[in-house]
Short mmCIF file of C-alpha atoms in Angstrom, two decimals:
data_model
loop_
_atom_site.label_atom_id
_atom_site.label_comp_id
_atom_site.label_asym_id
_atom_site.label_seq_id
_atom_site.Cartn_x
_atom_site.Cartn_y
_atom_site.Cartn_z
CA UNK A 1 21.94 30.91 -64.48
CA UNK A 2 18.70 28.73 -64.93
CA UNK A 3 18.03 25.69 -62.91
CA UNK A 4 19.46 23.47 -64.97
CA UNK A 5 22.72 24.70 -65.52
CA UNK A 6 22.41 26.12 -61.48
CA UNK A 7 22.68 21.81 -60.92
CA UNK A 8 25.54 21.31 -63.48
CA UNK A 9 27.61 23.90 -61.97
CA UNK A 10 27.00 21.81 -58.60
CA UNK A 11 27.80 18.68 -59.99
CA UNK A 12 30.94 19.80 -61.03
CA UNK A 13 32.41 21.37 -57.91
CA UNK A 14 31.53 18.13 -56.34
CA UNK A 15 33.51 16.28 -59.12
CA UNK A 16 29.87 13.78 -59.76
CA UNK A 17 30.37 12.31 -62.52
CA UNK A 18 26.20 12.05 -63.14
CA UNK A 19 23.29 11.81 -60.90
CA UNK A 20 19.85 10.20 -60.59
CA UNK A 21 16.86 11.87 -60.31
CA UNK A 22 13.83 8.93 -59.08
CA UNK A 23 12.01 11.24 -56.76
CA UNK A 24 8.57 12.95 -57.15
CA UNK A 25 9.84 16.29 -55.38
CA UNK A 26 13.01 16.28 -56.77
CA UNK A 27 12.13 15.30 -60.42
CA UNK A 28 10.29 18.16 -60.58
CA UNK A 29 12.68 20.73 -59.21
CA UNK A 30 15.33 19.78 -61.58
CA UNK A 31 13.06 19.97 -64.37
CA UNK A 32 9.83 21.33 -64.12
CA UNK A 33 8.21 17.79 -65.21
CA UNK A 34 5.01 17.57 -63.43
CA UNK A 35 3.66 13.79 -64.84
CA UNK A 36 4.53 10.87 -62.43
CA UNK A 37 6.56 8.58 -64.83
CA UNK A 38 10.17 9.23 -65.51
CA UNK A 39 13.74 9.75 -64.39
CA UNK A 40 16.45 12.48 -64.77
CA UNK A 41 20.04 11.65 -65.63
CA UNK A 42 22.03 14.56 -64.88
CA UNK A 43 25.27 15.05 -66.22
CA UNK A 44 27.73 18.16 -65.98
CA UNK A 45 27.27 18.78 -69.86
CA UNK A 46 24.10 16.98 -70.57
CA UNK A 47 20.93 16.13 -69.24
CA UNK A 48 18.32 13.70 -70.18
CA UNK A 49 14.84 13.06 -69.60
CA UNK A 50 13.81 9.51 -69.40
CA UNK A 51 9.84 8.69 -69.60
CA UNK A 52 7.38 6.63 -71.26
CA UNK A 53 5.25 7.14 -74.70
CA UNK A 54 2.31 8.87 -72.18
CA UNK A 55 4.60 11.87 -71.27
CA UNK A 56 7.02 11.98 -73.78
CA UNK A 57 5.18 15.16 -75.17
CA UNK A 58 4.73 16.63 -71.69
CA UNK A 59 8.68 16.65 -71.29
CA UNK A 60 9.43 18.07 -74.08
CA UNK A 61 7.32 20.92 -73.05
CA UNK A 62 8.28 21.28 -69.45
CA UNK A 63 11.57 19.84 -68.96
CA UNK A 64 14.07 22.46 -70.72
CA UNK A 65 17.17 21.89 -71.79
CA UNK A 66 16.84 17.83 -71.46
CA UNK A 67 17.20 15.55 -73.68
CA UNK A 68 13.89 13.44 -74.06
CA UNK A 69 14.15 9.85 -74.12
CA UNK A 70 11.49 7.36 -74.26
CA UNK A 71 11.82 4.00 -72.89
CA UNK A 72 9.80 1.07 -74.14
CA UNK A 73 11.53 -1.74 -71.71
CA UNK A 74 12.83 -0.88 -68.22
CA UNK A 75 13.16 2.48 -67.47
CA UNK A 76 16.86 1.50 -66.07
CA UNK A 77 18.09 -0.74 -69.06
CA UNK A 78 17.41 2.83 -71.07
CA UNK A 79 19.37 4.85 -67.93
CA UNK A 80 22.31 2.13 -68.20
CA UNK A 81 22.38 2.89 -71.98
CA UNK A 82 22.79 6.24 -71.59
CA UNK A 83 25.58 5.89 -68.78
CA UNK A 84 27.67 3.81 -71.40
CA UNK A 85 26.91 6.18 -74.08
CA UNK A 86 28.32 8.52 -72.08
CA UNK A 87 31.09 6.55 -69.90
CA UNK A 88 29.89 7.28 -66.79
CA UNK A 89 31.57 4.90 -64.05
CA UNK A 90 30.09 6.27 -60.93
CA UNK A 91 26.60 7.09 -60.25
CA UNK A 92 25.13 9.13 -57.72
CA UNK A 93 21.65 8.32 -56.64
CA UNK A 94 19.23 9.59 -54.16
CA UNK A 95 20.10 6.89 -51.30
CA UNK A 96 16.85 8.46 -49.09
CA UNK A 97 14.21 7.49 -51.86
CA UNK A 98 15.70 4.75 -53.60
CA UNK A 99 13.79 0.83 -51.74
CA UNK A 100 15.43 -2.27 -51.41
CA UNK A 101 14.38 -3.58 -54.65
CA UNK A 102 14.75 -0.18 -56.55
CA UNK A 103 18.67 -0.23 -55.50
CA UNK A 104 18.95 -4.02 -55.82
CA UNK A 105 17.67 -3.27 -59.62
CA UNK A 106 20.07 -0.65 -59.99
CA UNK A 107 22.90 -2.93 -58.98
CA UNK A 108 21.93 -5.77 -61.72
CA UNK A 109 21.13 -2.94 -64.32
CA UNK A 110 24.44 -0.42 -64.14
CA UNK A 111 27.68 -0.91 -65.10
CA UNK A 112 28.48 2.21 -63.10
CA UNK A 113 29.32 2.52 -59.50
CA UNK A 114 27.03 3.19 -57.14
CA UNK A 115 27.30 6.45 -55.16
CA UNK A 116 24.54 7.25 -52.13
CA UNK A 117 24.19 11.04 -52.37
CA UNK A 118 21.87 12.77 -49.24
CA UNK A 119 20.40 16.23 -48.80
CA UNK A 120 21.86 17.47 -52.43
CA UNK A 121 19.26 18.72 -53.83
CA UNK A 122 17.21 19.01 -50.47
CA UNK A 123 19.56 22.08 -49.91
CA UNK A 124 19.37 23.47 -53.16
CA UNK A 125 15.70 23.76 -52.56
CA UNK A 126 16.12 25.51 -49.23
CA UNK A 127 17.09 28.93 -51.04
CA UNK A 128 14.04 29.72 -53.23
CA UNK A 129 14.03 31.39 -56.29
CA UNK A 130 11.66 34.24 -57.49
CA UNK A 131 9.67 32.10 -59.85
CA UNK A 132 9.15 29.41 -56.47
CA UNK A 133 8.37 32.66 -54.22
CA UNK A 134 5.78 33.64 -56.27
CA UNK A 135 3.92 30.69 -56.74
CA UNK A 136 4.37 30.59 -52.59
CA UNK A 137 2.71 33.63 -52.75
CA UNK A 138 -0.04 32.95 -54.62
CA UNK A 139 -0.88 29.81 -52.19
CA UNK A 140 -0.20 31.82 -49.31
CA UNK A 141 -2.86 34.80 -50.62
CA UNK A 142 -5.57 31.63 -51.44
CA UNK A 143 -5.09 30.48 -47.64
CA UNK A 144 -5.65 34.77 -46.62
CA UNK A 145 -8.81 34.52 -49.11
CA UNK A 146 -10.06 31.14 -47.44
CA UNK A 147 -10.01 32.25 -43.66
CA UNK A 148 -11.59 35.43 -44.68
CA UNK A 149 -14.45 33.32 -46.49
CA UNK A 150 -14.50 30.78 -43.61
CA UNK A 151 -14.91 32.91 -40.65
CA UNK A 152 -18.35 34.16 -42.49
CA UNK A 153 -19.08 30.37 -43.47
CA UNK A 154 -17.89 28.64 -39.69
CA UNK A 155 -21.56 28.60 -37.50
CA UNK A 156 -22.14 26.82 -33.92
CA UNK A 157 -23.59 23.06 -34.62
CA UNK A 158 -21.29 22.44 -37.73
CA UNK A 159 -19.18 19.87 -37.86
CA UNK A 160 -15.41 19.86 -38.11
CA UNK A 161 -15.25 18.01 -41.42
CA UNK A 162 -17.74 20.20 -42.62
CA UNK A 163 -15.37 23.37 -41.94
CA UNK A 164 -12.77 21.90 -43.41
CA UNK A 165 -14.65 20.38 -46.41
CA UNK A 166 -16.02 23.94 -47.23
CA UNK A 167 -11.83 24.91 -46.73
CA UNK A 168 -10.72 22.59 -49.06
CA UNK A 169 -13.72 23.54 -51.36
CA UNK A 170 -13.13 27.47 -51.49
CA UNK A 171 -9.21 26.73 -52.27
CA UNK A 172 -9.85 24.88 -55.16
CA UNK A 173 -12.21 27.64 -56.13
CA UNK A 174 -9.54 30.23 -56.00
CA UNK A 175 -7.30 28.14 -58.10
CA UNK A 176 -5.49 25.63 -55.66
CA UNK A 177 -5.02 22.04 -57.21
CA UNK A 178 -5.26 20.56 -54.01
CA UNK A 179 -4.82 21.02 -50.62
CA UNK A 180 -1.22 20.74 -49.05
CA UNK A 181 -1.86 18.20 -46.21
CA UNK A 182 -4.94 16.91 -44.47
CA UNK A 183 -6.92 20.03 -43.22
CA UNK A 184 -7.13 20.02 -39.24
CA UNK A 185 -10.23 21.53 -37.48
CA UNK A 186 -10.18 20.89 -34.16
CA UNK A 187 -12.51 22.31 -31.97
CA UNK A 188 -13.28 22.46 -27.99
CA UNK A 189 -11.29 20.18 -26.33
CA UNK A 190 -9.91 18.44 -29.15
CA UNK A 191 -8.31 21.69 -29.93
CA UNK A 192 -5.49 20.45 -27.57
CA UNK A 193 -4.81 17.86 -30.27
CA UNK A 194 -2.11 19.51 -32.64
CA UNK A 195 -2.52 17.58 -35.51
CA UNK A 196 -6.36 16.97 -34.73
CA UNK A 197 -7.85 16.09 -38.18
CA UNK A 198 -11.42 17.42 -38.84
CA UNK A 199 -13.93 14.78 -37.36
CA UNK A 200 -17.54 14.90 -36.69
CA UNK A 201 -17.88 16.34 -33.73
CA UNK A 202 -20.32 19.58 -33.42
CA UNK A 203 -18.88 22.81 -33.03
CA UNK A 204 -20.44 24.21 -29.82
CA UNK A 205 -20.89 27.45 -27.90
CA UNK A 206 -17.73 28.54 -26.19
CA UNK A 207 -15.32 26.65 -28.13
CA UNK A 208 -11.53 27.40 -29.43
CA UNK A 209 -11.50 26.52 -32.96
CA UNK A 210 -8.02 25.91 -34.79
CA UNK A 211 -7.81 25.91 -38.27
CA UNK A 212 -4.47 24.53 -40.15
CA UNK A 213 -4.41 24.18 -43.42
CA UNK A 214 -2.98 25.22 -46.36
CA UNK A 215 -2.79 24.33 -50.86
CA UNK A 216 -0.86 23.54 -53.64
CA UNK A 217 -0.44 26.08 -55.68
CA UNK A 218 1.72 25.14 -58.87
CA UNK A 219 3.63 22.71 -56.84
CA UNK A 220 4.12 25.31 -54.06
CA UNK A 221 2.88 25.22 -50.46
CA UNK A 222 1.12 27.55 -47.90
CA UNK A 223 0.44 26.44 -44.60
CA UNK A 224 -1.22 28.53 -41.56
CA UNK A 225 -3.13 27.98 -38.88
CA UNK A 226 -5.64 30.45 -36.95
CA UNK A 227 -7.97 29.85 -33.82
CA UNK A 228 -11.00 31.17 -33.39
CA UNK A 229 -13.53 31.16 -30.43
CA UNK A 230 -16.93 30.88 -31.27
CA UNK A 231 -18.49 32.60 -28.65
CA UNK A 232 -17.11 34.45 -25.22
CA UNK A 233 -14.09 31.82 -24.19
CA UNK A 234 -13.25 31.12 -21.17
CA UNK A 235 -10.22 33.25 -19.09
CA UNK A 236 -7.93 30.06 -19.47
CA UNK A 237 -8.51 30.02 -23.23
CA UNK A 238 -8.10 34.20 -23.47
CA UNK A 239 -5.02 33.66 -21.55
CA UNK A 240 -2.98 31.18 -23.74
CA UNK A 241 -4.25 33.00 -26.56
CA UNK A 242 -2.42 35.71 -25.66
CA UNK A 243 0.70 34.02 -24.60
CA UNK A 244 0.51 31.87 -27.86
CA UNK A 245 0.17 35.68 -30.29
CA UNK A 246 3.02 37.27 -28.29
CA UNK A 247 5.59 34.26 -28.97
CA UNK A 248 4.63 34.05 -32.52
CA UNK A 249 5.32 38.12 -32.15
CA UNK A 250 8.57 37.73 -30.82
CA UNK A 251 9.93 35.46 -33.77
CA UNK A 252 8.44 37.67 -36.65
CA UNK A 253 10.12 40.78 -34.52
CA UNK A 254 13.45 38.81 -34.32
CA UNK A 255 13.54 36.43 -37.04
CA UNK A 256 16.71 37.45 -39.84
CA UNK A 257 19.55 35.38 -41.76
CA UNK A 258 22.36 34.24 -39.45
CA UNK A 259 19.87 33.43 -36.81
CA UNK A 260 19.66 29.07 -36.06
CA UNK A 261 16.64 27.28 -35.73
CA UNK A 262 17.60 26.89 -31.97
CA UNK A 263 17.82 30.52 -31.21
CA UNK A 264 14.48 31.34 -33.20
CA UNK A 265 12.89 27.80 -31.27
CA UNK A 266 14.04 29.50 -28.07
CA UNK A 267 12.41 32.91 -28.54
CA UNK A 268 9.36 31.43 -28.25
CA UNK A 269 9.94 28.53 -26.32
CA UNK A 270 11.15 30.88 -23.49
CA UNK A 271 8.16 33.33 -23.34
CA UNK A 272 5.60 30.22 -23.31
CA UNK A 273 7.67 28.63 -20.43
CA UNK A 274 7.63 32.05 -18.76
CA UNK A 275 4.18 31.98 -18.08
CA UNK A 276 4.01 28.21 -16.93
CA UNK A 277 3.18 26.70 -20.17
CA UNK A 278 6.59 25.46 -20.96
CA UNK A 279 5.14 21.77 -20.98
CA UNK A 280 2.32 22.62 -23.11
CA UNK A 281 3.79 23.46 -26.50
CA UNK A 282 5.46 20.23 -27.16
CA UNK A 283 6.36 20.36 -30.64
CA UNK A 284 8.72 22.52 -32.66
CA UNK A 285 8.52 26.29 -33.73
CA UNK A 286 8.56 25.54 -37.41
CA UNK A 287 9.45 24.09 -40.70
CA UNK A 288 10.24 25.18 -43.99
CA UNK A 289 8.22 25.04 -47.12
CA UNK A 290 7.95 24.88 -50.45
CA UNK A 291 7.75 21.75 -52.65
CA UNK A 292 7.14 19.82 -49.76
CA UNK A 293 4.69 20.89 -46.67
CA UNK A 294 7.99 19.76 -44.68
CA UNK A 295 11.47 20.28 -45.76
CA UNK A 296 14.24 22.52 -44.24
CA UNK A 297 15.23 23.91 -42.95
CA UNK A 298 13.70 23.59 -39.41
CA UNK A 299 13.12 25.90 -36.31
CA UNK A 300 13.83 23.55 -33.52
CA UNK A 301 15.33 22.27 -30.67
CA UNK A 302 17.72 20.23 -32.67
CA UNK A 303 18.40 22.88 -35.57
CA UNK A 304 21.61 24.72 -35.41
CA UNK A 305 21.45 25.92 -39.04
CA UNK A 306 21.49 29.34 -39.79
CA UNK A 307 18.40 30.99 -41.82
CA UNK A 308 19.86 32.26 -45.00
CA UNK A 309 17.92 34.96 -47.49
CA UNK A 310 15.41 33.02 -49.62
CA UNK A 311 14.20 30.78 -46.77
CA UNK A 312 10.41 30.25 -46.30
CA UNK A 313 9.78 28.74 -42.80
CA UNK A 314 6.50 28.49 -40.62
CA UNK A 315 6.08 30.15 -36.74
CA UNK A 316 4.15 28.23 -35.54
CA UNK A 317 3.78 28.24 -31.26
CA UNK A 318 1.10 26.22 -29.69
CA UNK A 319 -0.44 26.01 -26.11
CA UNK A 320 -2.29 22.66 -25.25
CA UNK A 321 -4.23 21.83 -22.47
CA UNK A 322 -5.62 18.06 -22.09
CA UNK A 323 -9.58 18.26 -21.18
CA UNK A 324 -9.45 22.71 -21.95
CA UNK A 325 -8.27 23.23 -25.34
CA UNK A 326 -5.69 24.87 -27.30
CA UNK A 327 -4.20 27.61 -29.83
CA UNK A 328 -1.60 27.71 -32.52
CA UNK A 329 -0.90 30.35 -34.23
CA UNK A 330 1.16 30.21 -37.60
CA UNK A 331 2.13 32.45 -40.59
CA UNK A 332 4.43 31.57 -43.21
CA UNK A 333 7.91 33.54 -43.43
CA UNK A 334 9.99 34.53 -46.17
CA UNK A 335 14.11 35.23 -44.58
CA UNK A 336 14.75 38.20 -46.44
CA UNK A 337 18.44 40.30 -46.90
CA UNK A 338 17.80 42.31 -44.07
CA UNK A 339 15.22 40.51 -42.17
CA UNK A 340 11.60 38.66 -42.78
CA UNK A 341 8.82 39.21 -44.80
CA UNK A 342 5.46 37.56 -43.37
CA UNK A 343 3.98 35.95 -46.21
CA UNK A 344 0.58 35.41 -44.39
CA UNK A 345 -1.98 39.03 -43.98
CA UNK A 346 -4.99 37.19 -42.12
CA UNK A 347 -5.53 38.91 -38.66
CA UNK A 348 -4.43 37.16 -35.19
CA UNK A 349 -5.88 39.13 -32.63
CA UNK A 350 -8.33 36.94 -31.06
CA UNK A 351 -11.70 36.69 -33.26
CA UNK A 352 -14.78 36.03 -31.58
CA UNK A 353 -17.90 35.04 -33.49
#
């Protein structure tokens, strides 16, 4: 069953009459469009494809099995055409991406009802396919083939933005259209800022340096994180390292379907706190990816879903220490049939250059 029909069948066992497609991430999982102008209008026995004269050829190429439609007025005079054409009285629409004025358009446009739908094709997304896995792969191997480059590149009295400028740099080089979020090198101190964004501080003797980032490979995310010390670190440093590596450990080890993001959160949660540090790693164990840098499902606290086969999620664990520094370790994960497959080769013992 391709994607396309995959949504139909959906549509149908949840008796939708027709749904519409406005946003970027979704738009292009249900059909492959990759342009930034249009809308899809899906219906359980038709589809179309609504766009401008600029992309009206690009469609036609990417978006299989829809029907093309140009629209020369409002795009949604051209959607509310179609909906008569094809007597739809109640719409579904995507009430988490749809403004104030978008909806209050839709409102004075349709003749159709109006029907908020949330997390519909969020959760279809959850469960890749092969074709999404191996684009994940492919982004995943560029971020193996940048730390590889970068811990040759990375020198004492660099900058932070210009580690992560040289990142950004090689990824595009190996193919990468862009990177998947802003790059964070943090070193020293500052690497007890988790989402520390490259800056221009100097890069000096002794320091932890960690390293999350991650590209966009045809529309599909990697996202890891390795820290480095440049230079013999201090015993503090050594220490969380360690603690950080053998949580992240303990997930790969236990991580399968059935499992919830609380119980894989826990697993490392637990061994961090063991040691003292339970205050220090303030954020969650993970995320999945895949279109998006963030979308489900999580590894958290607050996550009792179960991880099903097809999942890609981060581990991610993190020590931080105000005024000392910090570590985070993260691969990428693919929940497999029987387990996990760790999408992410680069080393993780500690590395000191």
């Amino acid at each position: 069953m391709n994607q396309l029909a995959k949504i139909q069948h959906a549509l149908a066992d949840k008796k939708m009459e027709a749904v519409l497609v406005t946003s970027e991430y979704n738009r292009r999982y249900v059909s492959g469009f990759t342009g930034t102008s249009g809308v899809a209008l899906i219906l359980p026995q038709k589809a179309y494809f609504v766009t401008d004269f600029r992309y009206t050829e690009q469609a036609g190429k990417q978006a299989v099995g829809y029907e093309i439609v140009k629209h020369q007025g409002p795009i949604f005079e051209t959607v509310e055409d179609l909906l008569v054409k094809n007597g739809v009285k109640m719409l579904s629409f995507e009430e988490a991406y749809v403004t104030v004025a978008e909806f209050k358009g839709m409102e004075e446009t349709f003749s159709a009802e109006l029907s908020p739908v949330q997390g519909f094709f969020e959760a279809m997304r959850q469960v890749k396919t092969e074709k999404e896995l191996k684009e994940i792969r492919t982004a995943c191997e560029i971020a193996d083939a940048s730390f590889d480059h970068i811990i040759r590149f990375i020198k004492v009295g660099m900058s932070e933005l210009e580690v992560s400028n040289e990142l950004e740099f090689f990824m595009r080089k190996q193919g990468a259209t862009s990177s998947s979020f802003d790059t964070i090198v943090a070193s020293g101190v500052r690497s007890a800022l988790p989402h520390g964004v490259a800056s221009d501080k100097k890069i000096e003797t002794g320091d932890f340096v960690t390293m999350d980032y991650g590209c966009y490979y045809n529309g599909y995310c990697s996202d890891m994180t390795r820290t480095i010390s440049m230079g013999e670190p201090s015993e503090k440093l050594k220490e969380i390292y360690q603690i950080t590596l053998d949580a992240q450990l303990k997930v790969i080890e236990a991580l399968k379907p059935g499992m919830s993001g609380i119980e894989a959160d826990k697993i490392a949660r637990d061994h961090i706190a063991s040691h003292g540090y339970g205050d220090a790693f303030g954020h969650s164990l993970g995320h999945g990816i895949g279109l998006e840098i963030h979308e489900g499902p999580n590894l958290s606290m607050k996550s009792p879903q179960k991880l099903v086969a097809g999942n890609v999620v981060t581990d991610e664990p993190g020590i931080y220490l105000a005024g000392i520094g910090g570590v985070r370790i993260e691969d990428d994960i693919l929940i497999t049939e029987t387990g996990n497959e760790v999408l992410i080769h680069s080393p993780k013992e500690l590395i000191i250059l």
